Amino acid sequence: MPDTLTITRPDDWHLHFRDGAMLAETVPATARVFRRAIVMPNLTPPVTTVARAGEYRQRILAAVPAGVEFEPLMVLYLTDQTPVEEIARAAASPFVHAFKLYPAGATTNSDSGVTNPARILHLYEAMEKYDVPLLVHGEVTEPEIDIFDRERVFIDRYLNDIRERFPALRIVFEHVTTGEAVDFVREAGQLTAATVTPQHLLMNRNDLLVGGVRPHNYCLPVLKRRTHQQAIQKAVLEGHPAFFLGTDSAPHARDQKEAACGCAGCYSARAALPLYASFLDRFGALDKLQGFASEFGAAFYRLPANPDTITLLRQPWQVPQRLSAAGEELVPFMAGEQLPWALAV
Ligand code: NCD
Ligand code: ZN
């Protein structure tokens, strides 16, 4: 068994940096590991235009540590009012790489999202024409639909139809959580992909609810039953090129998580790569890390592979119990856990 593993420097294809003082924590944490990241636009107010994305990008770049190479890949937030011209502007921009569909009310800062994903066909059409990927938070928000069924119902109600109507549109099914989503991506052809988070790979809903509510494992889409977790694991373990790394690292202050109405999101930026490596090693599949973390996403986004490498060591590493950022306490994902793999720094 190898004790070190060197791979092409990876990218994070789904990440929440937040803004303001929080960038001093989130940007270095990611940029020391990943060379690029798809930066989610769910700020308040959301990043809806190329102009706003350009300003946000500058704030991110200002927080990159000296001597570290990092490129934020910006994403625009779709709303009911997104003008079709914004798609052309995004396509012409060197730093905007995708649009994100948040069904209104589906998750953190999605209130300005799309009220009916079937009513913005003109926008999907423009994304197809200009070849700008559509990133999807695939959950319905109708209150009568059970939270554990929301991803499956989204596929039936919207995604099958979008996939069929716009066959040349590149679609990323973000943070897949169900066997149905995995099957959808497997069957949808080469222009459909999925991001896989550490929490949905390593955990199921028992980790959220058995022995007491564990607010630090609460994210959206919510963790599902073990059979769904296994479907995600299988796709990653076989090295399927449509499934790639997206941490969905999303910090919330400790008191906002440990609350009567706790926020959704796991902060995994520092631990993510050791977590994925430890998972693959457990199944004898460390050789799959390179494709999952460093090749498949770049190929899908039609970007070159990174020129440098990163090394992991088989060496126990404990995830910090607490971090402090922007004057708040953060409890990282898997806080206090001992992992068998660490980053060599
Ligand atoms: C994310 C956040 O906090 O911004 N939360 C989460 O549970 N994943 C939003 C998201 O990706 O849904
Ligand atoms: Zn997210």
mmCIF file of C-alpha atoms and ligand atoms in Angstrom:
data_model
loop_
_atom_site.group_PDB
_atom_site.id
_atom_site.type_symbol
_atom_site.label_atom_id
_atom_site.label_comp_id
_atom_site.label_asym_id
_atom_site.label_seq_id
_atom_site.Cartn_x
_atom_site.Cartn_y
_atom_site.Cartn_z
ATOM 1 C CA MET A 1 0.000 0.000 0.000
ATOM 2 C CA PRO A 2 1.467 3.348 -0.985
ATOM 3 C CA ASP A 3 2.088 5.823 1.814
ATOM 4 C CA THR A 4 2.022 8.869 -0.369
ATOM 5 C CA LEU A 5 -0.259 9.746 -3.222
ATOM 6 C CA THR A 6 0.511 12.501 -5.697
ATOM 7 C CA ILE A 7 -2.210 13.619 -8.085
ATOM 8 C CA THR A 8 -2.739 16.504 -10.473
ATOM 9 C CA ARG A 9 -3.872 19.477 -8.377
ATOM 10 C CA PRO A 10 -7.664 19.127 -8.011
ATOM 11 C CA ASP A 11 -10.507 21.598 -8.532
ATOM 12 C CA ASP A 12 -13.678 22.020 -6.485
ATOM 13 C CA TRP A 13 -16.681 22.073 -8.817
ATOM 14 C CA HIS A 14 -19.197 23.283 -6.177
ATOM 15 C CA LEU A 15 -18.199 25.725 -3.447
ATOM 16 C CA HIS A 16 -19.632 28.517 -1.259
ATOM 17 C CA PHE A 17 -17.086 31.203 -0.342
ATOM 18 C CA ARG A 18 -19.625 33.683 1.116
ATOM 19 C CA ASP A 19 -18.410 37.304 1.152
ATOM 20 C CA GLY A 20 -16.860 40.060 3.274
ATOM 21 C CA ALA A 21 -14.798 39.063 6.306
ATOM 22 C CA MET A 22 -15.592 35.354 5.788
ATOM 23 C CA LEU A 23 -13.390 35.356 2.671
ATOM 24 C CA ALA A 24 -10.308 35.567 4.902
ATOM 25 C CA GLU A 25 -11.125 32.028 6.096
ATOM 26 C CA THR A 26 -12.771 30.387 3.102
ATOM 27 C CA VAL A 27 -10.504 31.546 0.273
ATOM 28 C CA PRO A 28 -7.149 30.449 1.766
ATOM 29 C CA ALA A 29 -8.691 27.173 3.002
ATOM 30 C CA THR A 30 -9.741 26.254 -0.535
ATOM 31 C CA ALA A 31 -6.915 27.865 -2.501
ATOM 32 C CA ARG A 32 -4.215 25.959 -0.605
ATOM 33 C CA VAL A 33 -5.711 22.685 -1.905
ATOM 34 C CA PHE A 34 -7.661 23.400 -5.070
ATOM 35 C CA ARG A 35 -6.456 25.338 -8.091
ATOM 36 C CA ARG A 36 -9.930 26.394 -9.268
ATOM 37 C CA ALA A 37 -13.431 26.367 -7.833
ATOM 38 C CA ILE A 38 -16.917 26.856 -9.174
ATOM 39 C CA VAL A 39 -18.101 29.674 -6.899
ATOM 40 C CA MET A 40 -21.768 29.448 -5.994
ATOM 41 C CA PRO A 41 -23.666 32.750 -6.333
ATOM 42 C CA ASN A 42 -26.131 32.511 -3.397
ATOM 43 C CA LEU A 43 -25.028 35.691 -1.650
ATOM 44 C CA THR A 44 -27.448 38.314 -0.368
ATOM 45 C CA PRO A 45 -28.133 39.906 -2.793
ATOM 46 C CA PRO A 46 -27.390 37.067 -5.221
ATOM 47 C CA VAL A 47 -24.789 37.290 -7.980
ATOM 48 C CA THR A 48 -27.156 37.736 -10.919
ATOM 49 C CA THR A 49 -25.070 39.657 -13.447
ATOM 50 C CA VAL A 50 -21.653 39.478 -15.087
ATOM 51 C CA ALA A 51 -20.890 42.869 -13.554
ATOM 52 C CA ARG A 52 -21.599 41.652 -9.999
ATOM 53 C CA ALA A 53 -19.675 38.440 -10.619
ATOM 54 C CA GLY A 54 -16.678 40.507 -11.726
ATOM 55 C CA GLU A 55 -16.736 42.528 -8.502
ATOM 56 C CA TYR A 56 -17.166 39.417 -6.356
ATOM 57 C CA ARG A 57 -14.294 37.751 -8.210
ATOM 58 C CA GLN A 58 -12.002 40.675 -7.326
ATOM 59 C CA ARG A 59 -12.920 40.369 -3.631
ATOM 60 C CA ILE A 60 -12.096 36.652 -3.776
ATOM 61 C CA LEU A 61 -8.768 37.230 -5.548
ATOM 62 C CA ALA A 62 -7.819 39.823 -2.926
ATOM 63 C CA ALA A 63 -8.092 37.079 -0.281
ATOM 64 C CA VAL A 64 -5.838 34.544 -2.079
ATOM 65 C CA PRO A 65 -2.615 34.113 -0.062
ATOM 66 C CA ALA A 66 0.596 35.426 -1.634
ATOM 67 C CA GLY A 67 2.338 32.845 -3.776
ATOM 68 C CA VAL A 68 -0.784 30.689 -4.212
ATOM 69 C CA GLU A 69 -2.269 30.221 -7.690
ATOM 70 C CA PHE A 70 -6.047 30.174 -7.620
ATOM 71 C CA GLU A 71 -8.752 30.916 -10.173
ATOM 72 C CA PRO A 72 -12.360 31.462 -9.087
ATOM 73 C CA LEU A 73 -14.805 30.239 -11.744
ATOM 74 C CA MET A 74 -17.836 32.475 -11.401
ATOM 75 C CA VAL A 75 -21.478 31.432 -11.692
ATOM 76 C CA LEU A 76 -24.589 33.568 -12.196
ATOM 77 C CA TYR A 77 -27.799 33.031 -10.208
ATOM 78 C CA LEU A 78 -30.930 32.581 -12.303
ATOM 79 C CA THR A 79 -34.093 34.413 -11.301
ATOM 80 C CA ASP A 80 -37.548 34.786 -12.850
ATOM 81 C CA GLN A 81 -36.293 38.119 -14.198
ATOM 82 C CA THR A 82 -32.961 37.075 -15.715
ATOM 83 C CA PRO A 83 -32.854 38.806 -19.110
ATOM 84 C CA VAL A 84 -31.944 36.517 -21.975
ATOM 85 C CA GLU A 85 -29.168 38.989 -22.904
ATOM 86 C CA GLU A 86 -27.371 38.069 -19.659
ATOM 87 C CA ILE A 87 -26.701 34.618 -21.124
ATOM 88 C CA ALA A 88 -24.878 36.165 -24.099
ATOM 89 C CA ARG A 89 -22.943 38.471 -21.766
ATOM 90 C CA ALA A 90 -21.949 35.490 -19.601
ATOM 91 C CA ALA A 91 -20.834 33.520 -22.651
ATOM 92 C CA ALA A 92 -18.644 36.429 -23.721
ATOM 93 C CA SER A 93 -17.114 36.832 -20.258
ATOM 94 C CA PRO A 94 -13.763 35.162 -19.620
ATOM 95 C CA PHE A 95 -14.585 34.490 -15.956
ATOM 96 C CA VAL A 96 -18.242 33.365 -15.908
ATOM 97 C CA HIS A 97 -18.524 29.615 -16.424
ATOM 98 C CA ALA A 98 -22.141 28.652 -15.698
ATOM 99 C CA PHE A 99 -25.620 29.585 -14.498
ATOM 100 C CA LYS A 100 -27.160 28.108 -11.345
ATOM 101 C CA LEU A 101 -30.807 27.188 -11.057
ATOM 102 C CA TYR A 102 -32.076 27.424 -7.487
ATOM 103 C CA PRO A 103 -35.768 26.630 -7.211
ATOM 104 C CA ALA A 104 -37.076 29.456 -4.981
ATOM 105 C CA GLY A 105 -37.000 28.367 -1.345
ATOM 106 C CA ALA A 106 -34.994 25.167 -1.925
ATOM 107 C CA THR A 107 -31.951 26.054 0.185
ATOM 108 C CA THR A 108 -29.813 28.758 1.834
ATOM 109 C CA ASN A 109 -30.324 32.153 0.109
ATOM 110 C CA SER A 110 -32.579 30.812 -2.622
ATOM 111 C CA ASP A 111 -35.490 33.194 -2.027
ATOM 112 C CA SER A 112 -34.755 35.069 -5.253
ATOM 113 C CA GLY A 113 -34.535 31.811 -7.192
ATOM 114 C CA VAL A 114 -36.782 30.540 -9.950
ATOM 115 C CA THR A 115 -40.434 30.056 -8.943
ATOM 116 C CA ASN A 116 -41.172 27.600 -11.755
ATOM 117 C CA PRO A 117 -38.255 25.876 -13.525
ATOM 118 C CA ALA A 118 -40.581 25.053 -16.450
ATOM 119 C CA ARG A 119 -41.156 28.757 -17.170
ATOM 120 C CA ILE A 120 -37.614 29.759 -18.113
ATOM 121 C CA LEU A 121 -37.260 27.631 -21.226
ATOM 122 C CA HIS A 122 -36.043 30.676 -23.169
ATOM 123 C CA LEU A 123 -33.069 30.892 -20.802
ATOM 124 C CA TYR A 124 -32.160 27.204 -21.179
ATOM 125 C CA GLU A 125 -32.444 27.676 -24.924
ATOM 126 C CA ALA A 126 -29.966 30.574 -24.810
ATOM 127 C CA MET A 127 -27.572 28.559 -22.579
ATOM 128 C CA GLU A 128 -27.723 25.730 -25.083
ATOM 129 C CA LYS A 129 -27.085 28.121 -27.970
ATOM 130 C CA TYR A 130 -24.146 29.856 -26.267
ATOM 131 C CA ASP A 131 -22.877 26.606 -24.707
ATOM 132 C CA VAL A 132 -22.948 27.814 -21.098
ATOM 133 C CA PRO A 133 -23.542 24.996 -18.582
ATOM 134 C CA LEU A 134 -26.679 24.892 -16.420
ATOM 135 C CA LEU A 135 -26.010 23.881 -12.817
ATOM 136 C CA VAL A 136 -29.074 22.555 -11.059
ATOM 137 C CA HIS A 137 -30.112 22.389 -7.420
ATOM 138 C CA GLY A 138 -32.480 19.520 -8.177
ATOM 139 C CA GLU A 139 -35.220 19.698 -5.574
ATOM 140 C CA VAL A 140 -38.865 20.713 -5.799
ATOM 141 C CA THR A 141 -40.094 23.077 -3.126
ATOM 142 C CA GLU A 142 -43.829 22.353 -2.983
ATOM 143 C CA PRO A 143 -44.647 22.073 0.728
ATOM 144 C CA GLU A 144 -46.733 18.925 0.247
ATOM 145 C CA ILE A 145 -43.764 16.964 -1.167
ATOM 146 C CA ASP A 146 -41.845 15.000 1.450
ATOM 147 C CA ILE A 147 -38.315 16.350 1.911
ATOM 148 C CA PHE A 148 -36.805 12.909 1.198
ATOM 149 C CA ASP A 149 -38.641 12.771 -2.169
ATOM 150 C CA ARG A 150 -37.832 16.266 -3.413
ATOM 151 C CA GLU A 151 -34.892 15.304 -5.598
ATOM 152 C CA ARG A 152 -36.686 12.380 -7.274
ATOM 153 C CA VAL A 153 -39.790 14.499 -7.938
ATOM 154 C CA PHE A 154 -37.624 17.267 -9.442
ATOM 155 C CA ILE A 155 -36.280 14.795 -12.002
ATOM 156 C CA ASP A 156 -39.775 13.606 -12.925
ATOM 157 C CA ARG A 157 -41.346 17.044 -12.971
ATOM 158 C CA TYR A 158 -38.619 19.151 -14.590
ATOM 159 C CA LEU A 159 -35.258 17.623 -15.353
ATOM 160 C CA ASN A 160 -36.307 14.861 -17.752
ATOM 161 C CA ASP A 161 -38.114 17.461 -19.816
ATOM 162 C CA ILE A 162 -35.241 19.985 -19.783
ATOM 163 C CA ARG A 163 -32.768 17.244 -20.755
ATOM 164 C CA GLU A 164 -34.981 16.159 -23.668
ATOM 165 C CA ARG A 165 -35.822 19.608 -25.002
ATOM 166 C CA PHE A 166 -32.245 20.910 -24.974
ATOM 167 C CA PRO A 167 -30.076 17.957 -26.001
ATOM 168 C CA ALA A 168 -26.943 20.084 -26.536
ATOM 169 C CA LEU A 169 -27.174 21.866 -23.160
ATOM 170 C CA ARG A 170 -24.490 20.876 -20.637
ATOM 171 C CA ILE A 171 -26.158 20.152 -17.289
ATOM 172 C CA VAL A 172 -24.562 19.506 -13.896
ATOM 173 C CA PHE A 173 -26.866 17.840 -11.386
ATOM 174 C CA GLU A 174 -25.340 19.369 -8.253
ATOM 175 C CA HIS A 175 -24.742 17.392 -5.047
ATOM 176 C CA VAL A 176 -26.606 14.232 -6.050
ATOM 177 C CA THR A 177 -28.198 12.428 -3.104
ATOM 178 C CA THR A 178 -30.387 9.648 -4.516
ATOM 179 C CA GLY A 179 -30.160 6.519 -6.614
ATOM 180 C CA GLU A 180 -32.656 8.143 -8.980
ATOM 181 C CA ALA A 181 -30.310 11.102 -9.548
ATOM 182 C CA VAL A 182 -27.357 8.756 -10.107
ATOM 183 C CA ASP A 183 -29.392 6.740 -12.630
ATOM 184 C CA PHE A 184 -30.531 9.916 -14.367
ATOM 185 C CA VAL A 185 -26.926 11.046 -14.822
ATOM 186 C CA ARG A 186 -25.771 7.595 -15.932
ATOM 187 C CA GLU A 187 -28.457 7.463 -18.608
ATOM 188 C CA ALA A 188 -28.438 11.071 -19.782
ATOM 189 C CA GLY A 189 -25.356 10.963 -22.009
ATOM 190 C CA GLN A 190 -22.079 12.837 -22.102
ATOM 191 C CA LEU A 191 -23.455 16.347 -21.632
ATOM 192 C CA THR A 192 -24.837 15.559 -18.174
ATOM 193 C CA ALA A 193 -22.679 15.282 -15.071
ATOM 194 C CA ALA A 194 -22.980 15.394 -11.285
ATOM 195 C CA THR A 195 -21.027 16.736 -8.359
ATOM 196 C CA VAL A 196 -20.563 14.502 -5.313
ATOM 197 C CA THR A 197 -20.047 15.972 -1.835
ATOM 198 C CA PRO A 198 -18.104 14.352 1.017
ATOM 199 C CA GLN A 199 -21.223 14.239 3.169
ATOM 200 C CA HIS A 200 -23.359 12.401 0.619
ATOM 201 C CA LEU A 201 -20.552 9.931 -0.069
ATOM 202 C CA LEU A 202 -19.681 9.239 3.575
ATOM 203 C CA MET A 203 -23.020 9.571 5.332
ATOM 204 C CA ASN A 204 -26.674 8.646 5.248
ATOM 205 C CA ARG A 205 -29.633 9.890 7.247
ATOM 206 C CA ASN A 206 -28.712 7.749 10.253
ATOM 207 C CA ASP A 207 -25.726 10.055 10.659
ATOM 208 C CA LEU A 208 -28.170 12.934 10.943
ATOM 209 C CA LEU A 209 -30.769 11.431 13.238
ATOM 210 C CA VAL A 210 -29.647 8.338 15.196
ATOM 211 C CA GLY A 211 -28.780 9.017 18.827
ATOM 212 C CA GLY A 212 -29.892 12.639 18.600
ATOM 213 C CA VAL A 213 -30.086 15.348 15.964
ATOM 214 C CA ARG A 214 -26.641 16.172 14.552
ATOM 215 C CA PRO A 215 -26.946 19.665 13.177
ATOM 216 C CA HIS A 216 -23.442 19.709 11.695
ATOM 217 C CA ASN A 217 -24.460 16.899 9.340
ATOM 218 C CA TYR A 218 -27.508 18.838 8.162
ATOM 219 C CA CYS A 219 -27.215 20.005 4.589
ATOM 220 C CA LEU A 220 -29.473 20.288 1.591
ATOM 221 C CA PRO A 221 -30.444 18.192 -0.205
ATOM 222 C CA VAL A 222 -30.836 16.319 3.089
ATOM 223 C CA LEU A 223 -28.923 13.048 3.608
ATOM 224 C CA LYS A 224 -30.904 10.057 2.310
ATOM 225 C CA ARG A 225 -31.160 6.392 3.240
ATOM 226 C CA ARG A 226 -28.176 4.055 2.957
ATOM 227 C CA THR A 227 -29.214 2.488 -0.362
ATOM 228 C CA HIS A 228 -29.025 5.932 -1.992
ATOM 229 C CA GLN A 229 -25.618 6.554 -0.433
ATOM 230 C CA GLN A 230 -24.469 3.239 -1.878
ATOM 231 C CA ALA A 231 -25.609 4.222 -5.382
ATOM 232 C CA ILE A 232 -23.456 7.373 -5.172
ATOM 233 C CA GLN A 233 -20.514 5.395 -3.783
ATOM 234 C CA LYS A 234 -20.763 2.871 -6.618
ATOM 235 C CA ALA A 235 -20.584 5.550 -9.314
ATOM 236 C CA VAL A 236 -17.474 7.089 -7.720
ATOM 237 C CA LEU A 237 -15.793 3.742 -7.006
ATOM 238 C CA GLU A 238 -16.144 2.624 -10.592
ATOM 239 C CA GLY A 239 -14.541 5.876 -11.759
ATOM 240 C CA HIS A 240 -17.525 6.957 -13.825
ATOM 241 C CA PRO A 241 -16.390 10.173 -15.565
ATOM 242 C CA ALA A 242 -19.751 11.922 -15.145
ATOM 243 C CA PHE A 243 -19.313 12.048 -11.350
ATOM 244 C CA PHE A 244 -16.757 14.495 -10.010
ATOM 245 C CA LEU A 245 -15.656 16.349 -6.896
ATOM 246 C CA GLY A 246 -17.806 19.218 -5.605
ATOM 247 C CA THR A 247 -17.446 19.778 -1.870
ATOM 248 C CA ASP A 248 -20.462 22.065 -1.406
ATOM 249 C CA SER A 249 -18.384 23.441 1.458
ATOM 250 C CA ALA A 250 -20.714 26.054 2.980
ATOM 251 C CA PRO A 251 -19.854 27.718 6.298
ATOM 252 C CA HIS A 252 -22.490 28.738 8.819
ATOM 253 C CA ALA A 253 -21.648 30.081 12.288
ATOM 254 C CA ARG A 254 -21.887 27.513 15.096
ATOM 255 C CA ASP A 255 -24.830 29.256 16.750
ATOM 256 C CA GLN A 256 -26.715 29.253 13.434
ATOM 257 C CA LYS A 257 -26.236 25.491 13.100
ATOM 258 C CA GLU A 258 -26.879 24.565 16.748
ATOM 259 C CA ALA A 259 -30.233 26.308 16.869
ATOM 260 C CA ALA A 260 -33.955 25.649 17.074
ATOM 261 C CA CYS A 261 -34.066 26.238 13.322
ATOM 262 C CA GLY A 262 -30.570 25.319 12.190
ATOM 263 C CA CYS A 263 -28.981 26.325 8.890
ATOM 264 C CA ALA A 264 -28.182 23.807 6.151
ATOM 265 C CA GLY A 265 -24.572 23.426 5.040
ATOM 266 C CA CYS A 266 -21.341 21.610 5.970
ATOM 267 C CA TYR A 267 -17.983 23.396 6.019
ATOM 268 C CA SER A 268 -15.511 20.907 4.572
ATOM 269 C CA ALA A 269 -12.973 22.959 2.609
ATOM 270 C CA ARG A 270 -9.837 21.838 4.484
ATOM 271 C CA ALA A 271 -10.844 18.253 5.148
ATOM 272 C CA ALA A 272 -12.526 17.458 1.844
ATOM 273 C CA LEU A 273 -9.593 15.986 -0.082
ATOM 274 C CA PRO A 274 -8.409 13.792 2.840
ATOM 275 C CA LEU A 275 -12.043 12.711 3.320
ATOM 276 C CA TYR A 276 -12.450 11.642 -0.310
ATOM 277 C CA ALA A 277 -9.044 9.900 -0.253
ATOM 278 C CA SER A 278 -9.881 8.077 2.993
ATOM 279 C CA PHE A 279 -13.182 6.908 1.519
ATOM 280 C CA LEU A 280 -11.565 5.582 -1.670
ATOM 281 C CA ASP A 281 -8.757 3.914 0.289
ATOM 282 C CA ARG A 282 -11.299 2.110 2.483
ATOM 283 C CA PHE A 283 -12.653 0.476 -0.683
ATOM 284 C CA GLY A 284 -9.209 -0.163 -2.227
ATOM 285 C CA ALA A 285 -9.870 2.439 -4.908
ATOM 286 C CA LEU A 286 -7.301 5.172 -4.285
ATOM 287 C CA ASP A 287 -6.453 5.015 -7.979
ATOM 288 C CA LYS A 288 -9.833 6.641 -8.646
ATOM 289 C CA LEU A 289 -8.946 9.886 -6.854
ATOM 290 C CA GLN A 290 -7.063 11.395 -9.804
ATOM 291 C CA GLY A 291 -9.999 11.165 -12.229
ATOM 292 C CA PHE A 292 -12.653 12.165 -9.687
ATOM 293 C CA ALA A 293 -10.745 15.108 -8.201
ATOM 294 C CA SER A 294 -8.541 16.328 -11.029
ATOM 295 C CA GLU A 295 -9.729 15.201 -14.475
ATOM 296 C CA PHE A 296 -13.441 14.613 -15.008
ATOM 297 C CA GLY A 297 -14.674 18.046 -13.936
ATOM 298 C CA ALA A 298 -12.142 19.958 -15.996
ATOM 299 C CA ALA A 299 -13.001 17.843 -19.042
ATOM 300 C CA PHE A 300 -16.717 18.532 -18.580
ATOM 301 C CA TYR A 301 -16.133 22.290 -18.230
ATOM 302 C CA ARG A 302 -13.721 22.123 -21.186
ATOM 303 C CA LEU A 303 -10.822 23.532 -19.209
ATOM 304 C CA PRO A 304 -7.234 22.279 -19.262
ATOM 305 C CA ALA A 305 -5.923 20.021 -16.522
ATOM 306 C CA ASN A 306 -3.930 21.857 -13.865
ATOM 307 C CA PRO A 307 -0.162 21.997 -14.416
ATOM 308 C CA ASP A 308 0.912 21.210 -10.857
ATOM 309 C CA THR A 309 0.324 18.431 -8.321
ATOM 310 C CA ILE A 310 -0.655 17.881 -4.703
ATOM 311 C CA THR A 311 0.537 15.136 -2.373
ATOM 312 C CA LEU A 312 -1.389 13.259 0.296
ATOM 313 C CA LEU A 313 0.270 11.222 3.051
ATOM 314 C CA ARG A 314 -1.002 8.146 4.814
ATOM 315 C CA GLN A 315 -0.667 9.804 8.183
ATOM 316 C CA PRO A 316 -3.344 10.291 10.853
ATOM 317 C CA TRP A 317 -4.841 13.762 10.805
ATOM 318 C CA GLN A 318 -7.493 15.141 13.080
ATOM 319 C CA VAL A 319 -10.084 17.500 11.663
ATOM 320 C CA PRO A 320 -10.069 20.637 13.871
ATOM 321 C CA GLN A 321 -12.836 20.821 16.489
ATOM 322 C CA ARG A 322 -13.410 24.503 15.892
ATOM 323 C CA LEU A 323 -12.355 27.289 13.588
ATOM 324 C CA SER A 324 -12.922 30.967 13.974
ATOM 325 C CA ALA A 325 -13.811 33.196 11.070
ATOM 326 C CA ALA A 326 -15.326 36.633 10.650
ATOM 327 C CA GLY A 327 -15.668 36.903 14.426
ATOM 328 C CA GLU A 328 -17.741 33.710 14.547
ATOM 329 C CA GLU A 329 -17.076 30.157 15.635
ATOM 330 C CA LEU A 330 -17.307 27.468 12.943
ATOM 331 C CA VAL A 331 -17.582 23.734 13.497
ATOM 332 C CA PRO A 332 -16.109 22.067 10.428
ATOM 333 C CA PHE A 333 -17.622 18.972 8.864
ATOM 334 C CA MET A 334 -16.394 15.833 10.732
ATOM 335 C CA ALA A 335 -14.930 18.000 13.502
ATOM 336 C CA GLY A 336 -12.579 16.061 15.758
ATOM 337 C CA GLU A 337 -12.561 12.935 13.541
ATOM 338 C CA GLN A 338 -9.258 11.210 12.927
ATOM 339 C CA LEU A 339 -8.634 10.560 9.215
ATOM 340 C CA PRO A 340 -6.028 8.127 7.849
ATOM 341 C CA TRP A 341 -4.909 10.548 5.104
ATOM 342 C CA ALA A 342 -3.540 14.068 5.400
ATOM 343 C CA LEU A 343 -2.360 16.756 3.012
ATOM 344 C CA ALA A 344 1.401 17.108 2.758
ATOM 345 C CA VAL A 345 2.160 20.797 3.269
HETATM 346 C C1 NCD B 1 -25.677 25.591 0.871
HETATM 347 C C2 NCD B 1 -25.366 26.941 1.539
HETATM 348 O O1 NCD B 1 -25.315 26.995 2.780
HETATM 349 O O2 NCD B 1 -25.154 27.930 0.831
HETATM 350 N N1 NCD B 1 -26.236 24.702 1.864
HETATM 351 C C3 NCD B 1 -26.317 23.358 1.789
HETATM 352 O O3 NCD B 1 -26.933 22.742 2.660
HETATM 353 N N2 NCD B 1 -25.759 22.696 0.810
HETATM 354 C C4 NCD B 1 -26.574 25.810 -0.286
HETATM 355 C C5 NCD B 1 -26.746 24.624 -1.193
HETATM 356 O O4 NCD B 1 -25.830 24.217 -1.913
HETATM 357 O O5 NCD B 1 -27.854 24.050 -1.213
HETATM 358 ZN ZN ZN B 2 -24.106 24.316 -2.536
#
